[in-house]
Amino acid sequence: IHVKFAKDRNKATLVAAIQRGIEFFAERHMDSTYAIMDNEFATAGYSKFLRERGLHLQLVPPHSHRRNMAERAIRTWKGHFISTLCATDIRFPFSLCNRLGAQAEMTLNMVRTSRSNPRISAWTQLHGAYDFLVYPIATAGMRVAIHEKPENRESWRPHAVEGFYLGPARDHYRAYNVWLPGTNSVRVSDSLVWYPEQLTMPGVAPSDLFTAAIKDFS
């Protein structure tokens, strides 16, 4: 399942999104041979665009969207993305939800099997095995604090700035993309403090701490 966000339903916008989707799979040596769509998109002129690119067009029966495999994929994606949004920090701006799409697509395809090879995930089929040690991930939309390096801050400025985690920075080693409300921009950082709101971060249980303290006194 590959997702492209569109700002509206204008023909030019959707055609550009379809073109980016075709190029995405072509770059990974999975060229499309045919396209399935309903009558709404076919009558809007998208059929001509697809045929010009050598794709065989197949229309589903009228008012029978379930015959289109993409409709089931859309349903799966929507459910996963809604779960992603529900796990964000309560202060996370909803206007930034599209910036969570990359990690949501990644995590969804990691738990889905490939249709051509059910022994591997859909993500592995397209991108290869994911290395969590090189590109660690966390809950999307979590509130974090970025460590400000000494050379980037004034003497009496705070040593950290708050933001929201968007996903791993795949062009860097063990780094993260973070949205900073103060500057309305995305910054890449490798030093974060996590402030989870919807879940408990892994750590030592209180009972284990109590047991360790008793052993220290014994």
N, CA, C and O of each residue as an XYZ file, in Angstrom:
872
protein
N       0.850     -1.177      0.000
C       0.000      0.000      0.000
C       0.889      1.231      0.000
O       1.675      1.448      0.922
N       0.752      2.035     -1.050
C       1.533      3.273     -1.158
C       0.564      4.445     -1.195
O      -0.424      4.419     -1.929
N       0.847      5.470     -0.406
C      -0.086      6.581     -0.217
C       0.528      7.872     -0.733
O       1.700      8.159     -0.489
N      -0.274      8.643     -1.444
C       0.094      9.984     -1.858
C      -0.997     10.942     -1.396
O      -2.168     10.769     -1.737
N      -0.612     11.949     -0.623
C      -1.580     12.927     -0.146
C      -1.836     13.974     -1.228
O      -0.919     14.403     -1.929
N      -3.098     14.373     -1.347
C      -3.489     15.388     -2.325
C      -4.228     16.508     -1.592
O      -5.019     16.249     -0.685
N      -3.967     17.738     -1.989
C      -4.564     18.884     -1.300
C      -6.010     19.103     -1.705
O      -6.756     19.763     -0.981
N      -6.430     18.556     -2.864
C      -7.814     18.694     -3.303
C      -8.112     17.579     -4.303
O      -7.271     16.711     -4.538
N      -9.313     17.604     -4.892
C      -9.733     16.564     -5.836
C      -9.751     17.088     -7.274
O     -10.413     16.507     -8.133
N      -9.046     18.154     -7.535
C      -8.959     18.645     -8.900
C      -8.228     17.633     -9.779
O      -7.367     16.887     -9.310
N      -8.585     17.623    -11.046
C      -8.011     16.631    -11.959
C      -6.497     16.736    -12.023
O      -5.808     15.717    -11.980
N      -5.967     17.947    -12.124
C      -4.521     18.116    -12.242
C      -3.807     17.588    -10.998
O      -2.741     16.981    -11.101
N      -4.395     17.818     -9.831
C      -3.779     17.355     -8.587
C      -3.766     15.842     -8.511
O      -2.751     15.246     -8.151
N      -4.897     15.208     -8.853
C      -4.985     13.753     -8.774
C      -4.137     13.064     -9.839
O      -3.541     12.017     -9.585
N      -4.087     13.654    -11.031
C      -3.245     13.080    -12.082
C      -1.780     13.116    -11.662
O      -1.040     12.160    -11.896
N      -1.360     14.224    -11.039
C       0.020     14.323    -10.559
C       0.302     13.279     -9.484
O       1.388     12.701     -9.443
N      -0.687     13.037     -8.609
C      -0.516     12.027     -7.567
C      -0.417     10.627     -8.171
O       0.404      9.818     -7.739
N      -1.255     10.344     -9.170
C      -1.203      9.042     -9.840
C       0.150      8.854    -10.535
O       0.731      7.769    -10.499
N       0.637      9.917    -11.163
C       1.926      9.849    -11.847
C       3.045      9.541    -10.858
O       3.920      8.726    -11.151
N       3.028     10.185     -9.690
C       4.057      9.924     -8.681
C       3.965      8.490     -8.176
O       4.984      7.860     -7.894
N       2.732      7.972     -8.060
C       2.574      6.591     -7.630
C       3.133      5.603     -8.636
O       3.790      4.633     -8.257
N       2.875      5.844     -9.935
C       3.406      4.966    -10.986
C       4.932      4.994    -10.969
O       5.578      3.954    -11.096
N       5.501      6.177    -10.814
C       6.954      6.307    -10.793
C       7.550      5.621     -9.566
O       8.642      5.058     -9.638
N       6.836      5.666     -8.441
C       7.322      5.037     -7.212
C       7.570      3.546     -7.422
O       8.626      3.032     -7.054
N       6.603      2.856     -8.010
C       6.749      1.415     -8.226
C       7.717      1.114     -9.371
O       8.428      0.110     -9.337
N       7.744      1.982    -10.381
C       8.666      1.759    -11.495
C      10.116      1.848    -11.028
O      10.964      1.086    -11.492
N      10.407      2.777    -10.109
C      11.764      2.904     -9.583
C      12.196      1.672     -8.803
O      13.391      1.424     -8.639
N      11.227      0.900     -8.323
C      11.529     -0.319     -7.561
C      11.314     -1.570     -8.407
O      11.133     -2.669     -7.884
N      11.338     -1.377     -9.735
C      11.271     -2.473    -10.712
C       9.968     -3.275    -10.568
O       9.957     -4.495    -10.726
N       8.890     -2.576    -10.271
C       7.573     -3.198    -10.215
C       6.628     -2.375    -11.086
O       5.737     -1.689    -10.585
N       6.837     -2.457    -12.385
C       6.054     -1.668    -13.325
C       4.600     -2.144    -13.329
O       4.319     -3.342    -13.281
N       3.690     -1.180    -13.389
C       2.263     -1.490    -13.447
C       1.884     -1.857    -14.881
O       2.383     -1.268    -15.840
N       0.992     -2.841    -15.009
C       0.530     -3.265    -16.331
C      -0.928     -2.903    -16.573
O      -1.345     -2.739    -17.719
N      -1.706     -2.777    -15.502
C      -3.103     -2.384    -15.679
C      -3.576     -1.634    -14.432
O      -2.967     -1.715    -13.366
N      -4.660     -0.915    -14.597
C      -5.229     -0.121    -13.515
C      -6.715     -0.424    -13.396
O      -7.427     -0.505    -14.397
N      -7.168     -0.589    -12.167
C      -8.582     -0.830    -11.902
C      -9.158      0.421    -11.246
O      -8.593      0.923    -10.274
N     -10.256      0.922    -11.756
C     -10.875      2.107    -11.169
C     -12.384      2.056    -11.390
O     -12.897      1.275    -12.192
N     -13.078      2.925    -10.641
C     -14.528      2.965    -10.805
C     -14.903      3.984    -11.872
O     -14.043      4.688    -12.403
N     -16.175      4.054    -12.176
C     -16.643      4.902    -13.279
C     -16.440      6.382    -13.010
O     -16.295      7.170    -13.945
N     -16.427      6.772    -11.723
C     -16.261      8.190    -11.398
C     -14.955      8.728    -11.946
O     -14.931      9.794    -12.561
N     -13.863      8.001    -11.730
C     -12.571      8.466    -12.199
C     -12.409      8.255    -13.695
O     -11.736      9.038    -14.365
N     -13.012      7.218    -14.214
C     -12.887      6.961    -15.648
C     -13.537      8.076    -16.456
O     -12.967      8.537    -17.445
N     -14.723      8.513    -16.045
C     -15.434      9.568    -16.766
C     -14.782     10.926    -16.576
O     -15.041     11.854    -17.342
N     -13.920     11.050    -15.539
C     -13.270     12.340    -15.295
C     -12.053     12.558    -16.174
O     -11.407     13.603    -16.091
N     -11.733     11.591    -17.013
C     -10.629     11.764    -17.938
C      -9.342     11.083    -17.534
O      -8.340     11.206    -18.237
N      -9.338     10.361    -16.413
C      -8.117      9.698    -15.979
C      -7.793      8.501    -16.867
O      -6.633      8.104    -16.975
N      -8.819      7.921    -17.508
C      -8.582      6.755    -18.354
C      -7.645      7.105    -19.514
O      -6.782      6.307    -19.879
N      -7.813      8.277    -20.081
C      -6.942      8.693    -21.174
C      -5.506      8.840    -20.686
O      -4.566      8.440    -21.373
N      -5.344      9.409    -19.514
C      -4.005      9.594    -18.950
C      -3.308      8.244    -18.740
O      -2.118      8.105    -19.025
N      -4.050      7.258    -18.244
C      -3.462      5.947    -17.977
C      -3.113      5.210    -19.271
O      -2.063      4.576    -19.372
N      -4.009      5.302    -20.260
C      -3.745      4.596    -21.516
C      -2.536      5.194    -22.233
O      -1.790      4.477    -22.899
N      -2.341      6.506    -22.098
C      -1.177      7.130    -22.719
C       0.123      6.596    -22.144
O       1.172      6.683    -22.782
N       0.055      6.043    -20.941
C       1.242      5.477    -20.295
C       1.297      3.961    -20.398
O       2.051      3.304    -19.681
N       0.494      3.417    -21.293
C       0.564      2.003    -21.592
C      -0.094      1.106    -20.569
O       0.204     -0.087    -20.528
N      -0.974      1.632    -19.746
C      -1.661      0.830    -18.738
C      -3.019      0.377    -19.262
O      -3.784      1.172    -19.808
N      -3.305     -0.907    -19.087
C      -4.615     -1.430    -19.459
C      -5.621     -1.038    -18.383
O      -5.376     -1.257    -17.196
N      -6.740     -0.466    -18.783
C      -7.748      0.028    -17.842
C      -8.869     -0.979    -17.691
O      -9.399     -1.488    -18.678
N      -9.224     -1.261    -16.460
C     -10.333     -2.157    -16.162
C     -11.284     -1.451    -15.208
O     -10.875     -1.006    -14.136
N     -12.556     -1.347    -15.596
C     -13.558     -0.688    -14.764
C     -14.334     -1.711    -13.950
O     -14.619     -2.811    -14.423
N     -14.667     -1.344    -12.740
C     -15.479     -2.228    -11.896
C     -16.949     -2.024    -12.263
O     -17.296     -0.986    -12.827
N     -17.813     -2.981    -11.960
C     -19.237     -2.806    -12.229
C     -19.778     -1.581    -11.492
O     -19.301     -1.264    -10.402
N     -20.749     -0.897    -12.056
C     -21.315      0.286    -11.393
C     -21.814     -0.037     -9.990
O     -22.456     -1.063     -9.761
N     -21.502      0.873     -9.045
C     -21.950      0.772     -7.650
C     -21.477     -0.512     -6.969
O     -22.144     -1.032     -6.074
N     -20.336     -1.011     -7.395
C     -19.774     -2.221     -6.784
C     -18.293     -1.984     -6.492
O     -17.421     -2.610     -7.095
N     -18.029     -1.089     -5.576
C     -16.656     -0.694     -5.277
C     -15.848     -1.833     -4.668
O     -14.622     -1.846     -4.769
N     -16.527     -2.792     -4.035
C     -15.782     -3.872     -3.378
C     -15.040     -4.742     -4.376
O     -14.149     -5.497     -3.988
N     -15.390     -4.652     -5.662
C     -14.684     -5.420     -6.681
C     -13.297     -4.846     -6.955
O     -12.461     -5.496     -7.583
N     -13.058     -3.626     -6.481
C     -11.764     -2.982     -6.692
C     -10.862     -3.278     -5.493
O     -11.198     -2.907     -4.368
N      -9.736     -3.933     -5.710
C      -8.812     -4.257     -4.621
C      -8.296     -3.010     -3.928
O      -7.964     -3.041     -2.742
N      -8.228     -1.919     -4.664
C      -7.747     -0.684     -4.061
C      -8.683     -0.193     -2.969
O      -8.232      0.422     -2.002
N      -9.984     -0.454     -3.107
C     -10.931     -0.022     -2.088
C     -10.644     -0.715     -0.759
O     -10.732     -0.094      0.300
N     -10.304     -2.000     -0.815
C      -9.952     -2.715      0.411
C      -8.649     -2.189      0.990
O      -8.496     -2.096      2.208
N      -7.715     -1.845      0.120
C      -6.451     -1.281      0.593
C      -6.672      0.075      1.241
O      -6.041      0.397      2.248
N      -7.573      0.875      0.665
C      -7.891      2.180      1.246
C      -8.493      2.012      2.632
O      -8.166      2.761      3.553
N      -9.365      1.036      2.776
C      -9.981      0.768      4.078
C      -8.926      0.377      5.111
O      -8.967      0.835      6.253
N      -7.982     -0.473      4.702
C      -6.905     -0.880      5.606
C      -6.045      0.310      5.996
O      -5.690      0.475      7.163
N      -5.711      1.143      5.005
C      -4.874      2.316      5.274
C      -5.575      3.295      6.207
O      -4.957      3.808      7.140
N      -6.849      3.559      5.969
C      -7.571      4.514      6.803
C      -7.616      4.052      8.254
O      -7.428      4.851      9.171
N      -7.867      2.761      8.461
C      -7.897      2.251      9.823
C      -6.555      2.398     10.514
O      -6.492      2.764     11.687
N      -5.490      2.116      9.796
C      -4.150      2.227     10.379
C      -3.787      3.678     10.656
O      -3.200      3.989     11.693
N      -4.135      4.562      9.733
C      -3.769      5.975      9.907
C      -4.579      6.614     11.029
O      -4.061      7.453     11.767
N      -5.840      6.227     11.163
C      -6.645      6.745     12.278
C      -6.036      6.309     13.605
O      -5.986      7.093     14.552
N      -5.570      5.052     13.681
C      -4.905      4.588     14.896
C      -3.642      5.392     15.169
O      -3.329      5.693     16.321
N      -2.919      5.740     14.113
C      -1.716      6.560     14.271
C      -2.062      7.927     14.840
O      -1.376      8.418     15.737
N      -3.117      8.544     14.328
C      -3.523      9.864     14.816
C      -4.000      9.804     16.256
O      -3.772     10.739     17.023
N      -4.661      8.708     16.634
C      -5.162      8.587     17.999
C      -4.035      8.449     19.018
O      -4.232      8.720     20.202
N      -2.866      8.033     18.568
C      -1.738      7.847     19.483
C      -0.859      9.084     19.600
O       0.108      9.074     20.362
N      -1.168     10.150     18.864
C      -0.352     11.361     18.937
C      -0.607     12.111     20.233
O      -1.601     11.884     20.923
N       0.312     13.007     20.541
C       0.151     13.855     21.718
C      -1.065     14.752     21.545
O      -1.391     15.154     20.428
N      -1.731     15.064     22.640
C      -2.958     15.857     22.569
C      -2.694     17.242     22.007
O      -3.611     17.885     21.497
N      -1.454     17.711     22.091
C      -1.105     19.044     21.569
C      -0.575     19.001     20.138
O      -0.223     20.039     19.579
N      -0.516     17.822     19.545
C      -0.010     17.718     18.172
C      -0.967     18.400     17.205
O      -2.159     18.091     17.220
N      -0.491     19.322     16.359
C      -1.378     20.041     15.428
C      -1.948     19.098     14.362
O      -1.194     18.409     13.675
N      -3.258     19.069     14.229
C      -3.876     18.191     13.245
C      -3.512     18.602     11.825
O      -3.557     17.776     10.913
N      -3.154     19.857     11.627
C      -2.770     20.311     10.288
C      -1.493     19.637      9.796
O      -1.169     19.721      8.612
N      -0.771     18.974     10.685
C       0.471     18.301     10.303
C       0.275     16.808     10.085
O       1.252     16.072      9.951
N      -0.971     16.350     10.049
C      -1.215     14.905      9.970
C      -0.609     14.292      8.722
O      -0.206     13.129      8.751
N      -0.530     15.038      7.626
C       0.047     14.470      6.403
C       1.532     14.163      6.570
O       2.073     13.328      5.845
N       2.198     14.826      7.513
C       3.617     14.576      7.733
C       3.864     13.265      8.472
O       5.004     12.812      8.574
N       2.794     12.654      8.987
C       2.920     11.359      9.641
C       2.703     10.204      8.662
O       2.828      9.037      9.033
N       2.379     10.535      7.417
C       2.049      9.508      6.439
C       3.207      8.580      6.123
O       2.996      7.385      5.913
N       4.437      9.106      6.084
C       5.582      8.276      5.714
C       5.792      7.145      6.717
O       5.968      5.990      6.327
N       5.774      7.475      8.014
C       5.974      6.419      9.008
C       4.765      5.494      9.076
O       4.922      4.289      9.273
N       3.560      6.041      8.917
C       2.364      5.199      8.950
C       2.386      4.188      7.804
O       2.048      3.020      7.999
N       2.778      4.629      6.621
C       2.883      3.712      5.483
C       3.937      2.645      5.745
O       3.751      1.475      5.409
N       5.044      3.062      6.350
C       6.122      2.131      6.630
C       5.683      1.061      7.630
O       5.884     -0.130      7.390
N       5.087      1.476      8.747
C       4.689      0.507      9.765
C       3.560     -0.397      9.276
O       3.508     -1.571      9.643
N       2.651      0.138      8.448
C       1.576     -0.688      7.912
C       2.125     -1.796      7.025
O       1.734     -2.955      7.165
N       3.023     -1.451      6.117
C       3.558     -2.451      5.192
C       4.509     -3.434      5.869
O       4.768     -4.515      5.341
N       5.025     -3.059      7.034
C       5.864     -3.995      7.778
C       5.054     -5.156      8.348
O       5.580     -6.256      8.516
N       3.792     -4.920      8.644
C       2.960     -5.977      9.231
C       2.080     -6.657      8.184
O       1.342     -7.584      8.517
N       2.142     -6.219      6.932
C       1.427     -6.855      5.849
C       2.377     -7.735      5.055
O       3.532     -7.364      4.843
N       1.908     -8.890      4.617
C       2.751     -9.766      3.812
C       2.720     -9.334      2.354
O       1.746     -8.748      1.882
N       3.788     -9.630      1.661
C       3.861     -9.341      0.235
C       2.909    -10.260     -0.524
O       2.805    -11.441     -0.193
N       2.224     -9.747     -1.520
C       1.295    -10.555     -2.306
C       2.041    -11.502     -3.226
O       1.528    -12.572     -3.553
N       3.239    -11.133     -3.650
C       4.015    -11.997     -4.538
C       4.884    -12.990     -3.773
O       5.270    -14.023     -4.320
N       5.196    -12.688     -2.516
C       6.003    -13.587     -1.690
C       5.504    -13.491     -0.248
O       5.989    -12.652      0.511
N       4.548    -14.329      0.143
C       3.941    -14.235      1.479
C       4.909    -14.488      2.627
O       4.540    -14.287      3.784
N       6.132    -14.920      2.346
C       7.094    -15.185      3.409
C       7.784    -13.919      3.904
O       8.461    -13.946      4.932
N       7.622    -12.833      3.198
C       8.234    -11.571      3.604
C       7.162    -10.494      3.673
O       6.053    -10.674      3.170
N       7.499     -9.383      4.295
C       6.546     -8.288      4.414
C       6.487     -7.483      3.119
O       7.379     -7.560      2.273
N       5.418     -6.716      2.991
C       5.289     -5.852      1.818
C       6.407     -4.812      1.786
O       6.880     -4.433      0.714
N       6.828     -4.353      2.967
C       7.921     -3.379      3.023
C       9.227     -3.994      2.515
O       9.945     -3.375      1.730
N       9.528     -5.211      2.967
C      10.753     -5.874      2.536
C      10.739     -6.121      1.040
O      11.785     -6.040      0.397
N       9.584     -6.418      0.471
C       9.474     -6.660     -0.964
C       9.900     -5.443     -1.767
O      10.537     -5.580     -2.812
N       9.555     -4.255     -1.290
C       9.839     -3.030     -2.040
C      11.160     -2.377     -1.655
O      11.853     -1.818     -2.505
N      11.509     -2.447     -0.361
C      12.644     -1.657      0.121
C      13.771     -2.492      0.720
O      14.841     -1.953      1.003
N      13.561     -3.781      0.921
C      14.544     -4.585      1.614
C      14.267     -4.607      3.110
O      13.392     -3.889      3.593
N      15.003     -5.423      3.835
C      14.791     -5.557      5.272
C      15.068     -4.235      5.978
O      16.030     -3.534      5.660
N      14.214     -3.908      6.937
C      14.360     -2.645      7.669
C      15.320     -2.849      8.831
O      15.193     -3.818      9.580
N      16.277     -1.943      8.987
C      17.265     -2.019     10.057
C      16.854     -1.057     11.174
O      17.070      0.151     11.073
N      16.262     -1.601     12.236
C      15.783     -0.762     13.326
C      16.926     -0.154     14.129
O      16.734      0.868     14.788
N      18.103     -0.754     14.088
C      19.241     -0.184     14.808
C      19.764      1.072     14.118
O      20.252      1.993     14.774
N      19.659      1.101     12.802
C      20.128      2.257     12.042
C      19.056      3.336     11.970
O      19.359      4.528     12.026
N      17.786      2.907     11.844
C      16.678      3.852     11.733
C      15.624      3.536     12.801
O      14.557      3.015     12.474
N      15.907      3.842     14.064
C      14.915      3.554     15.122
C      13.670      4.406     14.943
O      13.741      5.527     14.438
N      12.530      3.869     15.360
C      11.263      4.591     15.240
C      10.570      4.626     16.591
O      10.867      3.828     17.481
N       9.649      5.558     16.729
C       8.856      5.708     17.946
C       7.429      6.050     17.540
O       7.106      6.076     16.353
N       6.584      6.309     18.517
C       5.192      6.650     18.233
C       5.119      8.005     17.537
O       5.616      9.002     18.060
N       4.502      8.040     16.366
C       4.418      9.277     15.592
C       3.587     10.317     16.339
O       2.572      9.996     16.957
N       4.038     11.566     16.267
C       3.306     12.652     16.915
C       3.608     12.814     18.384
O       2.944     13.601     19.057
N       4.591     12.094     18.911
C       4.934     12.205     20.327
C       5.657     13.528     20.600
O       6.441     13.996     19.774
N       5.392     14.114     21.748
C       6.090     15.338     22.148
C       7.507     14.994     22.579
O       7.728     14.059     23.349
N       8.459     15.759     22.074
C       9.862     15.507     22.375
C      10.561     16.833     22.668
O       9.994     17.909     22.482
N      11.798     16.725     23.129
C      12.662     17.887     23.305
C      13.977     17.600     22.605
O      14.591     16.556     22.824
N      14.407     18.533     21.759
C      15.659     18.401     21.018
C      16.777     19.077     21.802
O      16.631     20.204     22.274
N      17.885     18.375     21.930
C      19.046     18.973     22.576
C      19.687     19.996     21.649
O      20.028     19.698     20.504
N      19.840     21.198     22.168
C      20.491     22.254     21.405
C      21.998     22.164     21.640
O      22.462     22.286     22.773
N      22.747     21.953     20.580
C      24.191     21.858     20.702
C      24.768     23.190     21.188
O      24.236     24.248     20.852
N      25.853     23.151     21.976
C      26.435     24.387     22.535
C      26.742     25.439     21.480
O      26.572     26.633     21.727
N      27.191     25.008     20.310
C      27.549     25.979     19.274
C      26.333     26.623     18.622
O      26.470     27.589     17.871
N      25.137     26.093     18.906
C      23.910     26.621     18.291
C      23.023     27.372     19.270
O      21.905     27.743     18.914
N      23.484     27.607     20.484
C      22.667     28.324     21.461
C      23.501     29.386     22.165
O      24.728     29.309     22.232
N      22.791     30.378     22.684
C      23.462     31.416     23.442
C      23.755     30.928     24.855
O      23.236     29.895     25.277
N      24.567     31.651     25.569
C      25.061     31.184     26.865
C      23.949     30.892     27.859
O      24.029     29.918     28.608
N      22.907     31.727     27.877
C      21.858     31.591     28.890
C      20.547     31.067     28.308
O      19.492     31.176     28.933
N      20.624     30.510     27.129
C      19.437     29.937     26.526
C      19.205     28.534     27.067
O      20.154     27.892     27.517
N      17.948     28.028     27.035
C      17.682     26.637     27.439
C      18.461     25.656     26.568
O      18.787     25.949     25.418
N      18.749     24.499     27.129
C      19.542     23.502     26.424
C      18.701     22.610     25.529
O      19.238     21.710     24.883
N      17.394     22.839     25.475
C      16.517     22.005     24.640
C      15.358     22.840     24.135
O      15.011     23.865     24.721
N      14.762     22.388     23.036
C      13.586     23.042     22.468
C      12.548     21.973     22.181
O      12.883     20.891     21.698
N      11.289     22.269     22.475
C      10.233     21.268     22.325
C       9.741     21.168     20.886
O       9.771     22.134     20.124
N       9.288     19.971     20.546
C       8.728     19.739     19.225
C       7.929     18.453     19.214
O       7.565     17.933     20.269
N       7.651     17.931     18.015
C       6.879     16.707     17.855
C       7.595     15.786     16.871
O       8.001     16.199     15.785
N       7.738     14.525     17.283
C       8.412     13.532     16.455
C       7.537     13.154     15.263
O       6.355     12.851     15.425
N       8.130     13.173     14.052
C       7.411     12.852     12.828
C       7.786     11.493     12.260
O       6.951     10.831     11.644
N       9.018     11.069     12.455
C       9.470      9.806     11.890
C      10.982      9.782     11.796
O      11.641     10.781     12.084
N      11.540      8.642     11.392
C      12.999      8.543     11.267
C      13.516      9.348     10.087
O      12.854      9.452      9.055
N      14.702      9.916     10.249
C      15.366     10.626      9.148
C      16.166      9.594      8.374
O      17.276      9.243      8.772
N      15.615      9.105      7.272
C      16.189      7.966      6.561
C      17.498      8.306      5.844
O      18.205      7.402      5.399
N      17.824      9.576      5.725
C      19.088      9.958      5.094
C      20.203     10.135      6.117
O      21.315     10.521      5.756
N      19.921      9.859      7.387
C      20.902     10.024      8.455
C      20.973      8.746      9.281
O      20.111      7.873      9.173
N      22.010      8.649     10.105
C      22.195      7.490     10.962
C      21.631      7.783     12.352
O      22.092      8.693     13.041
N      20.617      6.991     12.759
C      20.000      7.101     14.082
C      19.602      8.549     14.386
O      19.980      9.113     15.413
N      18.840      9.127     13.477
C      18.366     10.502     13.640
C      16.871     10.553     13.363
O      16.299      9.607     12.821
N      16.239     11.668     13.740
C      14.789     11.766     13.692
C      14.374     13.099     13.072
O      15.073     14.106     13.189
N      13.210     13.075     12.405
C      12.587     14.307     11.930
C      11.645     14.830     13.006
O      10.783     14.101     13.498
N      11.815     16.088     13.366
C      11.032     16.691     14.446
C      10.458     18.018     13.962
O      11.159     18.849     13.385
N       9.160     18.193     14.214
C       8.510     19.463     13.876
C       8.645     20.419     15.057
O       8.294     20.075     16.186
N       9.156     21.623     14.789
C       9.347     22.632     15.827
C       8.301     23.724     15.661
O       8.369     24.491     14.700
N       7.327     23.816     16.576
C       6.297     24.860     16.452
C       6.876     26.266     16.497
O       6.345     27.175     15.859
N       7.966     26.457     17.249
C       8.540     27.797     17.379
C       9.029     28.372     16.076
O       8.911     29.576     15.851
N       9.576     27.541     15.211
C      10.091     28.007     13.924
C       9.249     27.521     12.750
O       9.532     27.863     11.601
N       8.211     26.724     13.030
C       7.317     26.202     11.990
C       8.114     25.477     10.906
O       7.924     25.699      9.711
N       9.014     24.602     11.365
C       9.896     23.901     10.427
C      10.246     22.526     10.974
O       9.973     22.206     12.130
N      10.864     21.716     10.104
C      11.310     20.374     10.485
C      12.816     20.393     10.691
O      13.558     20.928      9.867
N      13.260     19.809     11.790
C      14.685     19.715     12.068
C      15.068     18.252     12.283
O      14.304     17.471     12.850
N      16.254     17.901     11.822
C      16.800     16.562     12.037
C      17.701     16.597     13.258
O      18.574     17.459     13.367
N      17.491     15.657     14.180
C      18.285     15.614     15.406
C      18.509     14.166     15.815
O      17.683     13.292     15.550
N      19.659     13.927     16.475
C      19.967     12.595     16.989
C      19.898     12.524     18.504
O      20.180     11.478     19.088
N      19.523     13.638     19.157
C      19.471     13.681     20.621
C      18.102     14.188     21.056
O      17.835     15.389     21.017
N      17.234     13.263     21.472
C      15.876     13.624     21.867
C      15.574     13.129     23.271
O      16.132     12.134     23.732
N      14.676     13.849     23.943
C      14.055     13.381     25.177
C      12.587     13.155     24.853
O      11.937     14.029     24.280
N      12.055     11.982     25.217
C      10.704     11.587     24.829
C       9.724     11.861     25.960
O      10.027     11.607     27.126
N       8.545     12.382     25.615
C       7.486     12.653     26.584
C       6.200     11.968     26.119
O       5.298     12.628     25.603
N       6.112     10.646     26.300
C       4.912      9.924     25.837
C       3.704     10.273     26.678
O       3.800     10.426     27.896
N       2.561     10.398     26.013
C       1.325     10.716     26.706
C       0.345      9.545     26.669
O      -0.378      9.310     27.637
N       0.320      8.813     25.559
C      -0.651      7.750     25.372
C      -0.122      6.370     25.773
O      -0.884      5.403     25.787
N       1.175      6.266     26.099
C       1.747      4.961     26.410
C       2.869      5.119     27.418
O       3.305      6.231     27.713
N       3.331      3.994     27.942
C       4.435      3.972     28.890
C       5.688      3.483     28.184
O       5.686      2.415     27.573
N       6.745      4.254     28.266
C       7.992      3.869     27.629
C       8.609      2.673     28.351
O       8.460      2.547     29.566
N       9.301      1.794     27.623
C       9.945      0.638     28.262
C      10.931      1.083     29.331
O      11.638      2.076     29.160
N      10.976      0.352     30.425
C      11.877      0.689     31.511
C      11.775     -0.321     32.639
O      11.163     -1.377     32.480
N      12.366     -0.002     33.765
C      12.363     -0.898     34.921
C      11.053     -0.734     35.670
O      10.636      0.387     35.959
N      10.402     -1.847     35.986
C       9.142     -1.813     36.731
C       9.397     -1.396     38.182
O      10.462     -1.692     38.724
N       8.434     -0.710     38.824
C       8.613     -0.312     40.237
C       8.906     -1.498     41.156
O       9.688     -1.365     42.098
N       8.292     -2.653     40.898
C       8.548     -3.818     41.733
C      10.004     -4.271     41.626
O      10.599     -4.717     42.607
N      10.571     -4.150     40.414
C      11.972     -4.519     40.234
C      12.894     -3.556     40.980
O      13.903     -3.973     41.548
N      12.548     -2.269     40.979
C      13.341     -1.290     41.719
C      13.286     -1.571     43.216
O      14.291     -1.453     43.917
N      12.099     -1.946     43.700
C      11.933     -2.258     45.116
C      12.753     -3.492     45.502
O      13.392     -3.517     46.554
N      12.728     -4.513     44.642
C      13.493     -5.731     44.911
C      14.988     -5.443     44.910
O      15.722     -5.961     45.751
N      15.444     -4.618     43.970
C      16.858     -4.268     43.914
C      17.285     -3.483     45.150
O      18.396     -3.665     45.647
N      16.395     -2.597     45.658
C      16.728     -1.820     46.851
C      16.861     -2.731     48.063
O      17.747     -2.525     48.892
N      16.012     -3.718     48.177
C      16.085     -4.673     49.311
C      17.390     -5.442     49.248
O      18.024     -5.661     50.280
N      17.810     -5.862     48.048
C      19.053     -6.602     47.908
C      20.246     -5.745     48.289
O      21.236     -6.244     48.824
N      20.144     -4.419     48.004
C      21.254     -3.529     48.346
C      21.441     -3.424     49.861
O      22.560     -3.259     50.346
N      20.326     -3.523     50.605
C      20.405     -3.413     52.071
C      20.797     -4.734     52.724
O      21.285     -4.751     53.854
N      20.582     -5.842     52.011
C      20.852     -7.160     52.595
C      22.329     -7.509     52.541
O      22.726     -8.584     52.990
